[in-house]
């Protein structure tokens, strides 16, 4: 049985008439990477603020490691809610020493976290000389000080160029491999799909879905088909009772099949009708498509 690190029960937060978090329940298990996904205003940052005890909830409760949150449990959590304020004229290493002092930690782990975030060679450089990606990596290093069990990141790739996004993504994956539990809020669907093992989809503070990313992307597939005689292909597809949808896309047809009916069976059916396929491929539903479908159902 998986160990529950964070348990949220019927959490809510009101700002006047605005309900930022609406009856949210969620369990986060040890060693997984949870992506909290949603459009702007969906309640992602508010939820993180509540579980970090910097925002008071209007209702509901949450627990860390099976206990009511205390200053002691907070020591086991490393977080970046906003870009941390570092001293621009101090080196990355000296800034981390200040973070260690604030956390009442020794300096022994600083060399290791600098290596983890690939800043060892620039540890003596002043913070003001760092690129945006390096600044974000130093922020992650600051969260790692004290070797917390859980890491919480709010939009960790925000404002970064594609290279910087890729660097942060690979860094989070490397950290997760060592058994850390990671919770990150993002509006970037592609990054969540590439980085996270689990996803929580929020909209207007409500939990629309919580589960494994693989469960979503393994949803029933659409099949791409093409043939020299596209008219015959479309004709016989329409005659097949297992075909429940056909969309034209460039020079192929995207076919939606009944559950349990596979592409191989469709190929056999078309061969029996004298249609030889020049293209046959499976198309998995992306996290983006599932996300948009969920929002459309609201």
PDB file of N, CA and C in Angstrom, residues 222-225 230-249 252-257 266 269-270:
ATOM      1  N   UNK A 222      -7.588   6.511 -31.380  1.00  0.00           N
ATOM      2  CA  UNK A 222      -8.128   6.699 -32.707  1.00  0.00           C
ATOM      3  C   UNK A 222      -7.137   6.069 -33.693  1.00  0.00           C
ATOM      4  N   UNK A 223      -7.644   5.633 -34.828  1.00  0.00           N
ATOM      5  CA  UNK A 223      -6.801   4.985 -35.831  1.00  0.00           C
ATOM      6  C   UNK A 223      -6.740   5.858 -37.073  1.00  0.00           C
ATOM      7  N   UNK A 224      -5.521   6.062 -37.572  1.00  0.00           N
ATOM      8  CA  UNK A 224      -5.319   6.793 -38.826  1.00  0.00           C
ATOM      9  C   UNK A 224      -5.253   5.794 -39.976  1.00  0.00           C
ATOM     10  N   UNK A 225      -6.023   6.040 -41.023  1.00  0.00           N
ATOM     11  CA  UNK A 225      -5.999   5.143 -42.183  1.00  0.00           C
ATOM     12  C   UNK A 225      -5.930   5.958 -43.480  1.00  0.00           C
ATOM     13  N   UNK A 230      -9.583   6.632 -51.743  1.00  0.00           N
ATOM     14  CA  UNK A 230     -10.125   7.166 -50.492  1.00  0.00           C
ATOM     15  C   UNK A 230     -11.660   7.103 -50.463  1.00  0.00           C
ATOM     16  N   UNK A 231     -12.298   7.149 -51.652  1.00  0.00           N
ATOM     17  CA  UNK A 231     -13.762   7.080 -51.696  1.00  0.00           C
ATOM     18  C   UNK A 231     -14.252   5.718 -51.213  1.00  0.00           C
ATOM     19  N   UNK A 232     -13.613   4.643 -51.719  1.00  0.00           N
ATOM     20  CA  UNK A 232     -13.987   3.299 -51.273  1.00  0.00           C
ATOM     21  C   UNK A 232     -13.691   3.114 -49.793  1.00  0.00           C
ATOM     22  N   UNK A 233     -12.542   3.660 -49.364  1.00  0.00           N
ATOM     23  CA  UNK A 233     -12.161   3.542 -47.950  1.00  0.00           C
ATOM     24  C   UNK A 233     -13.241   4.153 -47.068  1.00  0.00           C
ATOM     25  N   UNK A 234     -13.655   5.361 -47.380  1.00  0.00           N
ATOM     26  CA  UNK A 234     -14.666   6.036 -46.553  1.00  0.00           C
ATOM     27  C   UNK A 234     -16.012   5.311 -46.631  1.00  0.00           C
ATOM     28  N   UNK A 235     -16.325   4.799 -47.820  1.00  0.00           N
ATOM     29  CA  UNK A 235     -17.602   4.079 -47.993  1.00  0.00           C
ATOM     30  C   UNK A 235     -17.683   2.872 -47.065  1.00  0.00           C
ATOM     31  N   UNK A 236     -16.605   2.036 -47.066  1.00  0.00           N
ATOM     32  CA  UNK A 236     -16.644   0.820 -46.247  1.00  0.00           C
ATOM     33  C   UNK A 236     -16.476   1.111 -44.762  1.00  0.00           C
ATOM     34  N   UNK A 237     -15.799   2.185 -44.427  1.00  0.00           N
ATOM     35  CA  UNK A 237     -15.712   2.578 -43.015  1.00  0.00           C
ATOM     36  C   UNK A 237     -17.102   2.920 -42.487  1.00  0.00           C
ATOM     37  N   UNK A 238     -17.882   3.596 -43.302  1.00  0.00           N
ATOM     38  CA  UNK A 238     -19.248   3.964 -42.900  1.00  0.00           C
ATOM     39  C   UNK A 238     -20.160   2.743 -42.768  1.00  0.00           C
ATOM     40  N   UNK A 239     -19.794   1.660 -43.450  1.00  0.00           N
ATOM     41  CA  UNK A 239     -20.591   0.437 -43.361  1.00  0.00           C
ATOM     42  C   UNK A 239     -20.223  -0.405 -42.144  1.00  0.00           C
ATOM     43  N   UNK A 240     -19.074  -0.127 -41.529  1.00  0.00           N
ATOM     44  CA  UNK A 240     -18.596  -0.930 -40.395  1.00  0.00           C
ATOM     45  C   UNK A 240     -19.249  -0.441 -39.103  1.00  0.00           C
ATOM     46  N   UNK A 241     -20.005  -1.326 -38.449  1.00  0.00           N
ATOM     47  CA  UNK A 241     -20.735  -0.942 -37.232  1.00  0.00           C
ATOM     48  C   UNK A 241     -19.808  -0.635 -36.055  1.00  0.00           C
ATOM     49  N   UNK A 242     -18.532  -1.032 -36.148  1.00  0.00           N
ATOM     50  CA  UNK A 242     -17.579  -0.765 -35.073  1.00  0.00           C
ATOM     51  C   UNK A 242     -16.903   0.597 -35.211  1.00  0.00           C
ATOM     52  N   UNK A 243     -17.189   1.272 -36.325  1.00  0.00           N
ATOM     53  CA  UNK A 243     -16.658   2.617 -36.532  1.00  0.00           C
ATOM     54  C   UNK A 243     -17.698   3.620 -36.050  1.00  0.00           C
ATOM     55  N   UNK A 244     -17.325   4.460 -35.076  1.00  0.00           N
ATOM     56  CA  UNK A 244     -18.302   5.380 -34.485  1.00  0.00           C
ATOM     57  C   UNK A 244     -17.979   6.848 -34.798  1.00  0.00           C
ATOM     58  N   UNK A 245     -16.932   7.064 -35.600  1.00  0.00           N
ATOM     59  CA  UNK A 245     -16.607   8.436 -35.973  1.00  0.00           C
ATOM     60  C   UNK A 245     -15.519   8.486 -37.024  1.00  0.00           C
ATOM     61  N   UNK A 246     -15.646   9.392 -37.973  1.00  0.00           N
ATOM     62  CA  UNK A 246     -14.639   9.553 -39.032  1.00  0.00           C
ATOM     63  C   UNK A 246     -14.375  11.052 -39.224  1.00  0.00           C
ATOM     64  N   UNK A 247     -13.096  11.416 -39.206  1.00  0.00           N
ATOM     65  CA  UNK A 247     -12.714  12.809 -39.472  1.00  0.00           C
ATOM     66  C   UNK A 247     -11.656  12.829 -40.564  1.00  0.00           C
ATOM     67  N   UNK A 248     -11.821  13.744 -41.522  1.00  0.00           N
ATOM     68  CA  UNK A 248     -10.819  13.900 -42.571  1.00  0.00           C
ATOM     69  C   UNK A 248      -9.718  14.823 -42.078  1.00  0.00           C
ATOM     70  N   UNK A 249      -8.487  14.413 -42.309  1.00  0.00           N
ATOM     71  CA  UNK A 249      -7.340  15.209 -41.871  1.00  0.00           C
ATOM     72  C   UNK A 249      -6.229  15.069 -42.897  1.00  0.00           C
ATOM     73  N   UNK A 252      -5.431  11.684 -44.880  1.00  0.00           N
ATOM     74  CA  UNK A 252      -5.824  10.472 -44.158  1.00  0.00           C
ATOM     75  C   UNK A 252      -7.185  10.674 -43.504  1.00  0.00           C
ATOM     76  N   UNK A 253      -7.742   9.574 -43.006  1.00  0.00           N
ATOM     77  CA  UNK A 253      -8.960   9.621 -42.215  1.00  0.00           C
ATOM     78  C   UNK A 253      -8.623   9.190 -40.794  1.00  0.00           C
ATOM     79  N   UNK A 254      -9.134   9.921 -39.822  1.00  0.00           N
ATOM     80  CA  UNK A 254      -8.955   9.556 -38.415  1.00  0.00           C
ATOM     81  C   UNK A 254     -10.242   8.895 -37.957  1.00  0.00           C
ATOM     82  N   UNK A 255     -10.132   7.619 -37.579  1.00  0.00           N
ATOM     83  CA  UNK A 255     -11.303   6.797 -37.295  1.00  0.00           C
ATOM     84  C   UNK A 255     -11.408   6.494 -35.808  1.00  0.00           C
ATOM     85  N   UNK A 256     -12.563   6.764 -35.237  1.00  0.00           N
ATOM     86  CA  UNK A 256     -12.818   6.420 -33.839  1.00  0.00           C
ATOM     87  C   UNK A 256     -13.549   5.082 -33.799  1.00  0.00           C
ATOM     88  N   UNK A 257     -12.983   4.143 -33.028  1.00  0.00           N
ATOM     89  CA  UNK A 257     -13.523   2.789 -32.983  1.00  0.00           C
ATOM     90  C   UNK A 257     -14.221   2.508 -31.658  1.00  0.00           C
ATOM     91  N   UNK A 266      -9.828  -3.858 -38.029  1.00  0.00           N
ATOM     92  CA  UNK A 266     -10.298  -2.933 -39.061  1.00  0.00           C
ATOM     93  C   UNK A 266      -9.567  -3.189 -40.374  1.00  0.00           C
ATOM     94  N   UNK A 269     -10.996  -6.237 -42.034  1.00  0.00           N
ATOM     95  CA  UNK A 269     -12.313  -5.931 -42.605  1.00  0.00           C
ATOM     96  C   UNK A 269     -12.155  -5.226 -43.952  1.00  0.00           C
ATOM     97  N   UNK A 270     -11.261  -4.244 -44.011  1.00  0.00           N
ATOM     98  CA  UNK A 270     -11.082  -3.489 -45.249  1.00  0.00           C
ATOM     99  C   UNK A 270     -10.465  -4.348 -46.354  1.00  0.00           C
TER     100      UNK A 270
END
